[in-house]
Amino acid sequence: MMILALELQPPELYKHVHELVRLSFPEYEICQEIAADADIYLRISRIKSGPQLYLHAQLQEGLRISRISCEYPLDMNGLQEDHEISRLTRVFVYRLLCQHLGKNINPYGILTGVRPLKLLHRWLDQGDSLEQILARLEQDFCLQPDVAERLAQIAGNNRPFLHSAREAKQKISIYIGIPFCSSRCYYCSFPGAILTDYIVQMKPFLNSLRQEIEVMGECINELGLKTENIYWGGGTPSILAEDDLESLFNLLAQYRLTSTVTETTVEAGRPDTLSKSKLELLKALGVNRICINPQTMQDTTLQLIGRGHSRTDIINMVQKVRDVGIPIINMDLIIGLPGEGMAEYQNTLAQILELRPENITVHSLAVKKGSRLAAAQGKKLMHELAGEVQTGIHYIGRTLQEKEYQPYYLYRQKYMKANVENIGYALPGRCCNYNIQMMEERQTIIGLGGGAGSKFVNPSDWSLTNLHSPKDPLAYTLHLPEQLARKVDKLKALN
């Protein structure tokens, strides 16, 4: 194991610099203590003296040493000054790392968060033009021009879907998490259950989920809130038996949680969990968007990653969805799967485009702790073939836009190959509203079920509180009473 030792003065610099350091040295363990056996030493000091900020750093890697010192004037006070000090610190460290490695360490500059578009929407709220935003991203946050332009394009595409403060106070979305799968994919770190006995495993979970729907349904009705979107995720929610699906939908309707809904999505990533009769039932229950997620259309890769289906199964299932009449299909692709390169990416995309799904979501492989992939190949996989992954992502993006698909939402993850992003594309008029609301965090989302995240948004300042239910079905059931009490309290506090 290779070690990178950080020596920081003051120690709280860690929160500003550690993500940039991790991006620069993905194979190293970062240590905040002085380590005599470290392979790399990075020392950073920051001092504020009156209206001046002084930063000094030294990075030593073997016999190679890089040093940088900067002095910045500060002419502001309070919280605004704190934010500026944070930005300047990250710019300083970013420049040191780029200088030492002789390359751009991050196309997103000093932005390392999951939701970079939130920053753009904040500036748009303030009345900034897209031209001003582009300049600010490149000059103040060190983004590459093509990345800044992509963010501005996506912000422009999803801006019309964001609600005013008044609307956001009245509307919510609901996420329902079903934390069961028929098998575990090679790259998956989700600790949900592999379903081996439906009665023993699923029935107790569903009893708790019904209780949660009842309690939160009463609260939502009491507050006069309107549900805009319902999203069934997991796990694999299509693993539910038809009678259980129907009873859950009927319970939602009983509490008037579906009467104002305009979009209902069900994730059905595995075609082996669907049948024509189940699809007909979903259509009758009001589902108007379904996710059929191949990840790749290469049979060899599908077998390797444990998907349990073939490309032919995907093609047949898409046709069944079309026959039933569910109007919007999303298909997920993952770029960077083991053994794949440009030839496979191009072939997969060509096959997907023949199916003409309304939504295509392009993911870059994230090597997550706890996955069999990470255990087998470790951190090395995070940067191997990074250039080819980036080329694949860019090729797919260009091709999709040539075929009338427009990018409409974006998010990033830690441990992604090539340090790129996940982007959702849609044909005109076919954007997924839930994805936009969830990513831009402009609407309260009530998470029900195992592993479900709730986002309580205060429209007065767009501040946010997150609550997450346990992913393990048994833990979810055991902790449900306290989770319900917290959700009810948080929701009532906003109204």
XYZ file of C-alpha atoms in Angstrom:
495
model
C 0.000 0.000 0.000
C 1.350 3.406 -0.991
C 0.861 6.264 1.461
C 0.450 10.000 0.942
C 0.985 11.964 4.158
C -0.809 15.286 4.604
C 0.562 17.864 7.022
C -1.953 20.708 7.253
C -1.945 23.968 9.194
C -4.629 24.515 10.268
C -5.924 20.892 10.303
C -9.376 21.932 9.021
C -7.773 22.467 5.611
C -8.458 18.767 5.078
C -12.100 19.356 4.166
C -10.996 21.742 1.406
C -8.170 19.727 -0.116
C -8.642 15.987 0.380
C -10.868 15.367 -2.664
C -8.460 17.165 -5.003
C -5.563 15.161 -3.544
C -7.486 11.903 -3.928
C -8.250 12.703 -7.567
C -4.559 13.346 -8.206
C -3.256 10.221 -6.489
C -6.045 7.614 -6.695
C -3.817 4.642 -5.795
C -2.594 6.147 -2.520
C -3.961 5.919 0.988
C -4.222 9.448 2.414
C -2.838 9.782 5.939
C -3.275 12.907 8.079
C -0.471 11.954 10.419
C 3.270 12.382 9.949
C 4.393 9.076 8.499
C 8.095 8.283 8.203
C 7.419 5.617 5.589
C 5.134 7.730 3.372
C 5.801 7.727 -0.362
C 4.549 11.299 -0.850
C 4.489 14.239 1.556
C 2.198 17.218 1.060
C 2.529 20.135 3.468
C 0.119 23.072 3.260
C -0.141 26.111 5.519
C -2.702 28.910 5.452
C -2.594 32.142 7.434
C -5.065 35.010 7.409
C -3.523 38.277 8.522
C -5.832 41.278 8.361
C -7.124 41.656 4.793
C -4.552 39.209 3.377
C -4.550 35.443 2.936
C -1.197 33.655 2.737
C -0.839 30.101 1.407
C 2.286 27.977 1.108
C 2.679 24.341 0.051
C 5.362 21.789 -0.671
C 4.785 18.448 -2.360
C 7.616 15.907 -2.218
C 7.520 12.707 -4.249
C 10.846 10.935 -4.006
C 13.510 13.374 -5.146
C 10.978 15.561 -6.917
C 9.763 18.601 -4.982
C 7.162 21.200 -6.028
C 6.647 24.404 -4.063
C 4.137 27.197 -4.425
C 3.284 30.309 -2.406
C 0.480 32.789 -2.969
C -0.920 35.896 -1.343
C -4.558 36.878 -1.903
C -6.286 40.124 -0.862
C -9.613 39.798 0.975
C -12.074 42.677 0.922
C -15.221 41.088 2.370
C -16.611 39.998 5.716
C -18.523 37.172 7.396
C -19.860 34.152 5.549
C -18.987 35.583 2.148
C -15.344 35.826 3.210
C -15.383 32.246 4.521
C -16.620 31.009 1.152
C -13.958 33.003 -0.674
C -11.194 31.657 1.564
C -12.409 28.129 0.828
C -12.447 28.795 -2.931
C -8.993 30.370 -2.948
C -7.577 27.486 -0.926
C -8.898 24.944 -3.399
C -7.636 26.977 -6.382
C -4.205 27.138 -4.753
C -4.033 23.372 -4.144
C -5.448 22.601 -7.593
C -2.691 24.654 -9.245
C 0.007 22.973 -7.142
C -1.220 19.506 -8.084
C -1.515 20.345 -11.779
C 1.973 21.844 -11.718
C 3.493 18.825 -9.995
C 1.831 16.220 -12.221
C 2.175 18.208 -15.436
C -1.479 17.752 -16.361
C -4.987 18.912 -15.541
C -6.046 16.756 -12.594
C -9.779 17.455 -12.940
C -11.763 18.787 -15.927
C -14.169 20.218 -13.333
C -11.412 22.343 -11.812
C -11.959 22.779 -8.085
C -15.508 21.380 -8.193
C -15.560 17.882 -6.697
C -19.180 17.606 -5.544
C -21.940 15.372 -6.841
C -24.209 18.173 -8.094
C -22.235 20.920 -9.874
C -25.395 22.236 -11.572
C -26.741 23.517 -8.247
C -24.069 26.226 -8.354
C -25.236 27.356 -11.794
C -28.882 27.509 -10.735
C -27.912 29.595 -7.710
C -26.241 32.103 -10.030
C -29.201 32.037 -12.425
C -31.459 32.796 -9.449
C -29.316 35.888 -8.842
C -29.851 37.053 -12.416
C -26.466 36.140 -13.886
C -26.373 35.513 -17.629
C -25.012 32.301 -19.111
C -22.064 34.296 -20.476
C -21.221 35.537 -16.976
C -21.580 32.027 -15.599
C -19.260 30.534 -18.207
C -16.601 33.113 -17.439
C -16.935 32.540 -13.713
C -16.684 28.758 -14.036
C -13.516 28.977 -16.101
C -11.769 31.839 -14.287
C -12.816 31.406 -10.649
C -13.381 27.633 -10.529
C -10.816 26.455 -13.127
C -13.215 24.368 -15.249
C -12.174 23.400 -18.743
C -14.188 25.364 -21.333
C -15.952 22.301 -22.773
C -17.063 21.190 -19.304
C -18.318 24.677 -18.441
C -20.284 24.789 -21.689
C -21.786 21.342 -21.024
C -22.944 22.401 -17.566
C -24.456 25.602 -18.971
C -26.265 23.615 -21.682
C -27.771 21.164 -19.195
C -28.741 23.929 -16.772
C -30.538 25.663 -19.631
C -32.330 22.431 -20.556
C -33.590 21.606 -17.065
C -34.167 25.153 -15.798
C -37.796 25.279 -17.071
C -38.648 22.256 -14.890
C -37.563 23.883 -11.625
C -40.319 25.277 -9.441
C -40.726 28.706 -7.929
C -40.532 28.887 -4.145
C -44.331 29.031 -3.977
C -44.765 25.934 -6.161
C -42.037 24.041 -4.315
C -43.861 24.618 -1.048
C -46.944 22.854 -2.413
C -45.480 19.984 -4.453
C -43.532 16.897 -3.471
C -42.240 13.725 -5.093
C -42.188 10.239 -3.594
C -39.433 7.646 -3.911
C -40.239 4.020 -3.038
C -37.242 1.776 -2.400
C -37.530 -1.997 -2.852
C -34.099 -3.269 -1.685
C -34.186 -6.719 -3.264
C -32.533 -8.169 -6.369
C -32.478 -11.599 -7.954
C -28.652 -11.533 -7.914
C -25.843 -9.099 -7.199
C -23.984 -7.438 -10.064
C -20.186 -7.581 -10.106
C -19.820 -3.790 -9.733
C -22.601 -3.271 -7.154
C -21.886 -2.178 -3.573
C -25.534 -1.919 -2.536
C -26.009 -4.083 0.589
C -29.628 -4.960 -0.110
C -30.914 -8.518 -0.056
C -30.698 -11.185 -2.702
C -34.235 -12.544 -2.867
C -34.226 -16.306 -2.345
C -37.512 -16.822 -0.443
C -40.263 -14.372 -1.363
C -42.597 -15.148 1.542
C -39.936 -15.149 4.252
C -37.995 -12.104 3.046
C -40.458 -9.896 1.202
C -43.654 -10.126 3.227
C -42.281 -8.592 6.486
C -40.679 -5.800 4.480
C -43.934 -5.057 2.633
C -45.869 -4.903 5.907
C -43.486 -2.184 7.104
C -43.673 -0.355 3.778
C -47.468 -0.321 3.950
C -47.289 1.126 7.453
C -44.936 3.832 6.198
C -47.255 4.705 3.287
C -50.200 5.018 5.675
C -48.440 7.282 8.188
C -46.795 9.518 5.597
C -49.975 9.551 3.487
C -51.937 10.936 6.424
C -49.274 13.592 7.039
C -49.110 14.622 3.371
C -52.896 14.964 3.217
C -53.024 16.882 6.495
C -50.545 19.409 5.089
C -52.381 19.712 1.765
C -49.345 18.726 -0.316
C -49.634 17.491 -3.900
C -47.550 14.611 -5.254
C -45.998 15.384 -8.638
C -43.851 12.302 -9.314
C -43.541 8.773 -7.947
C -40.355 6.815 -8.572
C -40.021 3.114 -7.743
C -36.350 2.220 -7.290
C -34.266 -0.377 -5.559
C -32.822 -2.876 -5.823
C -35.210 -4.086 -8.462
C -38.829 -3.107 -7.722
C -40.132 -5.131 -10.654
C -39.197 -8.209 -8.610
C -42.469 -7.682 -6.705
C -45.296 -10.117 -7.355
C -48.252 -8.718 -9.281
C -50.675 -8.891 -6.341
C -48.216 -6.976 -4.132
C -47.617 -4.348 -6.800
C -51.344 -3.837 -7.187
C -52.001 -3.622 -3.447
C -49.213 -1.044 -2.968
C -50.493 1.109 -5.836
C -54.029 0.858 -4.432
C -52.777 1.922 -1.003
C -51.091 4.971 -2.521
C -54.352 5.807 -4.270
C -56.317 5.310 -1.040
C -54.300 8.106 0.554
C -54.705 10.260 -2.567
C -50.978 10.154 -3.265
C -51.502 9.381 -6.960
C -54.351 11.746 -7.855
C -52.083 14.637 -8.902
C -49.154 12.591 -10.209
C -47.988 13.315 -13.753
C -45.035 10.891 -13.869
C -44.682 7.388 -12.411
C -41.444 5.509 -13.032
C -40.651 1.879 -12.242
C -37.110 0.569 -12.477
C -37.114 -2.832 -14.173
C -33.430 -3.162 -14.940
C -33.583 -6.933 -15.197
C -35.875 -8.226 -17.952
C -36.186 -11.581 -16.170
C -38.372 -9.842 -13.542
C -40.974 -8.773 -16.112
C -43.724 -10.551 -17.990
C -46.381 -9.324 -20.366
C -49.058 -9.596 -17.678
C -46.935 -7.606 -15.201
C -46.318 -4.925 -17.839
C -50.062 -4.750 -18.584
C -50.712 -4.347 -14.860
C -48.130 -1.546 -14.535
C -49.707 0.247 -17.487
C -53.175 -0.102 -15.933
C -51.860 1.218 -12.604
C -50.651 4.425 -14.256
C -46.959 3.748 -14.863
C -45.840 5.938 -17.748
C -42.062 5.519 -17.545
C -40.077 2.296 -17.172
C -36.350 1.632 -16.930
C -35.026 -1.331 -18.931
C -31.322 -1.182 -18.117
C -28.952 -3.375 -20.121
C -25.736 -1.560 -18.989
C -24.134 -3.084 -22.108
C -25.337 -5.015 -25.143
C -22.330 -7.349 -25.119
C -23.349 -10.854 -24.034
C -19.861 -11.720 -22.819
C -19.815 -8.699 -20.520
C -23.355 -9.314 -19.294
C -22.340 -12.791 -18.219
C -19.172 -11.480 -16.551
C -20.971 -8.860 -14.468
C -23.756 -11.202 -13.381
C -26.720 -9.554 -15.063
C -28.548 -12.821 -15.792
C -29.900 -11.731 -19.172
C -28.752 -11.412 -22.777
C -28.953 -8.632 -25.335
C -31.794 -10.573 -26.991
C -33.735 -10.518 -23.722
C -33.391 -6.730 -23.635
C -34.573 -6.323 -27.215
C -37.579 -8.583 -26.608
C -38.528 -6.773 -23.402
C -38.395 -3.358 -25.066
C -40.782 -4.665 -27.720
C -43.166 -5.942 -25.025
C -43.156 -2.526 -23.341
C -43.952 -0.921 -26.697
C -46.765 -3.415 -27.297
C -48.292 -2.693 -23.880
C -48.127 1.051 -24.490
C -46.014 2.441 -21.651
C -44.874 5.625 -23.397
C -41.377 6.303 -22.022
C -38.503 3.849 -21.794
C -35.189 4.677 -20.145
C -32.102 2.583 -20.816
C -28.928 2.794 -18.705
C -25.452 2.244 -20.124
C -22.203 1.892 -18.174
C -18.939 2.950 -19.760
C -15.822 1.330 -18.323
C -17.038 -2.197 -17.649
C -14.253 -4.828 -17.487
C -12.997 -5.966 -20.865
C -14.779 -3.282 -22.879
C -13.312 -0.571 -25.088
C -14.348 1.734 -27.902
C -15.473 -1.067 -30.207
C -17.860 -2.380 -27.557
C -19.132 1.108 -26.648
C -19.882 1.891 -30.291
C -21.612 -1.428 -30.876
C -23.733 -1.126 -27.721
C -24.813 2.404 -28.604
C -25.730 1.386 -32.151
C -27.967 -1.399 -30.821
C -29.603 0.912 -28.268
C -30.305 3.582 -30.871
C -32.096 0.992 -33.009
C -34.523 0.568 -30.089
C -35.023 4.356 -29.875
C -35.726 4.668 -26.125
C -37.025 8.066 -25.048
C -34.371 8.367 -22.304
C -30.773 7.117 -22.261
C -28.656 7.511 -19.127
C -24.903 7.181 -19.615
C -22.864 6.212 -16.545
C -19.134 6.068 -16.061
C -18.209 3.048 -13.960
C -17.751 3.898 -10.290
C -15.539 1.381 -8.511
C -17.248 1.389 -5.116
C -16.004 -0.047 -1.871
C -17.875 -3.216 -1.010
C -18.315 -4.365 -4.606
C -16.758 -7.588 -5.879
C -15.156 -5.487 -8.619
C -13.318 -3.319 -6.079
C -12.272 -6.353 -4.053
C -10.879 -8.066 -7.130
C -9.146 -5.147 -8.818
C -8.805 -2.438 -6.180
C -8.000 1.200 -6.807
C -5.943 0.522 -9.911
C -9.146 0.166 -11.935
C -10.031 3.793 -11.181
C -7.440 5.150 -13.592
C -6.620 2.254 -15.927
C -7.931 2.963 -19.417
C -9.169 6.363 -18.191
C -8.425 7.971 -21.537
C -10.467 5.384 -23.414
C -13.381 5.822 -21.011
C -13.315 9.577 -21.550
C -13.199 9.058 -25.303
C -16.151 6.685 -25.049
C -18.195 9.098 -22.954
C -17.533 11.954 -25.369
C -18.302 9.810 -28.432
C -21.618 8.682 -26.962
C -22.563 12.232 -25.972
C -21.837 13.596 -29.445
C -23.663 10.746 -31.158
C -26.751 11.037 -28.954
C -27.047 14.764 -29.610
C -26.705 14.118 -33.347
C -29.654 11.720 -32.955
C -31.823 14.440 -31.272
C -31.173 13.396 -27.653
C -30.452 16.339 -25.378
C -28.654 16.201 -22.003
C -31.059 17.195 -19.234
C -29.507 16.140 -15.924
C -26.037 15.376 -14.622
C -24.406 14.098 -11.488
C -21.005 12.866 -10.437
C -19.809 10.163 -8.060
C -16.677 9.398 -6.114
C -14.451 6.659 -7.488
C -15.620 7.127 -11.071
C -13.406 5.966 -13.861
C -11.738 8.900 -15.643
C -13.325 11.370 -13.208
C -16.175 12.199 -15.575
C -19.923 12.222 -14.951
C -23.272 10.501 -15.381
C -25.569 12.257 -17.837
C -29.216 11.660 -18.665
C -30.302 12.285 -22.274
C -33.862 12.606 -23.530
C -35.705 13.036 -26.796
C -37.553 16.383 -27.048
C -40.366 16.639 -24.510
C -39.411 13.379 -22.798
C -37.283 14.496 -19.839
C -37.748 12.676 -16.537
C -39.131 15.288 -14.148
C -38.269 13.260 -11.056
C -34.597 13.032 -12.019
C -34.407 16.803 -12.379
C -36.125 17.509 -9.063
C -33.990 14.958 -7.246
C -30.684 16.136 -8.690
C -31.230 19.879 -8.425
C -32.792 19.553 -4.951
C -35.539 22.126 -5.515
C -38.399 19.925 -4.294
C -39.056 17.913 -1.156
C -38.817 14.185 -1.863
C -40.273 11.692 0.598
C -38.386 8.409 0.586
C -40.359 5.315 1.555
C -38.936 1.818 1.852
C -35.479 0.305 2.252
C -32.521 2.490 1.381
C -34.809 5.392 0.498
C -33.451 8.908 0.882
C -35.722 11.791 1.854
C -34.873 15.387 0.936
C -36.644 18.095 2.920
C -36.239 21.351 0.995
C -36.985 24.766 2.476
C -38.027 26.930 -0.509
C -37.318 30.184 1.347
C -33.569 29.648 0.930
C -33.376 26.213 -0.772
C -31.673 24.766 2.285
C -31.824 21.000 2.582
C -32.043 18.269 5.195
C -31.402 14.636 4.216
C -32.679 11.515 5.961
C -31.842 7.971 4.836
C -33.604 4.758 5.732
C -31.504 1.619 6.333
C -30.787 -0.343 3.165
C -30.919 -3.717 4.852
C -34.591 -4.875 4.882
C -34.427 -6.170 8.459
C -32.802 -2.984 9.759
C -35.408 -0.945 7.870
C -38.219 -2.806 9.620
C -36.619 -2.556 13.066
C -35.938 1.188 12.828
C -39.181 2.177 11.090
C -40.927 3.796 14.114
C -38.105 6.251 14.799
C -37.600 6.917 11.068
C -41.295 7.683 10.632
C -41.321 10.081 13.570
C -38.353 11.981 12.153
C -39.888 12.217 8.673
C -43.196 13.502 9.990
C -41.401 16.111 12.130
C -39.209 17.272 9.247
C -42.126 17.548 6.827
C -44.329 19.457 9.268
C -41.474 21.838 10.069
C -41.486 23.006 6.446
C -45.182 23.897 6.445
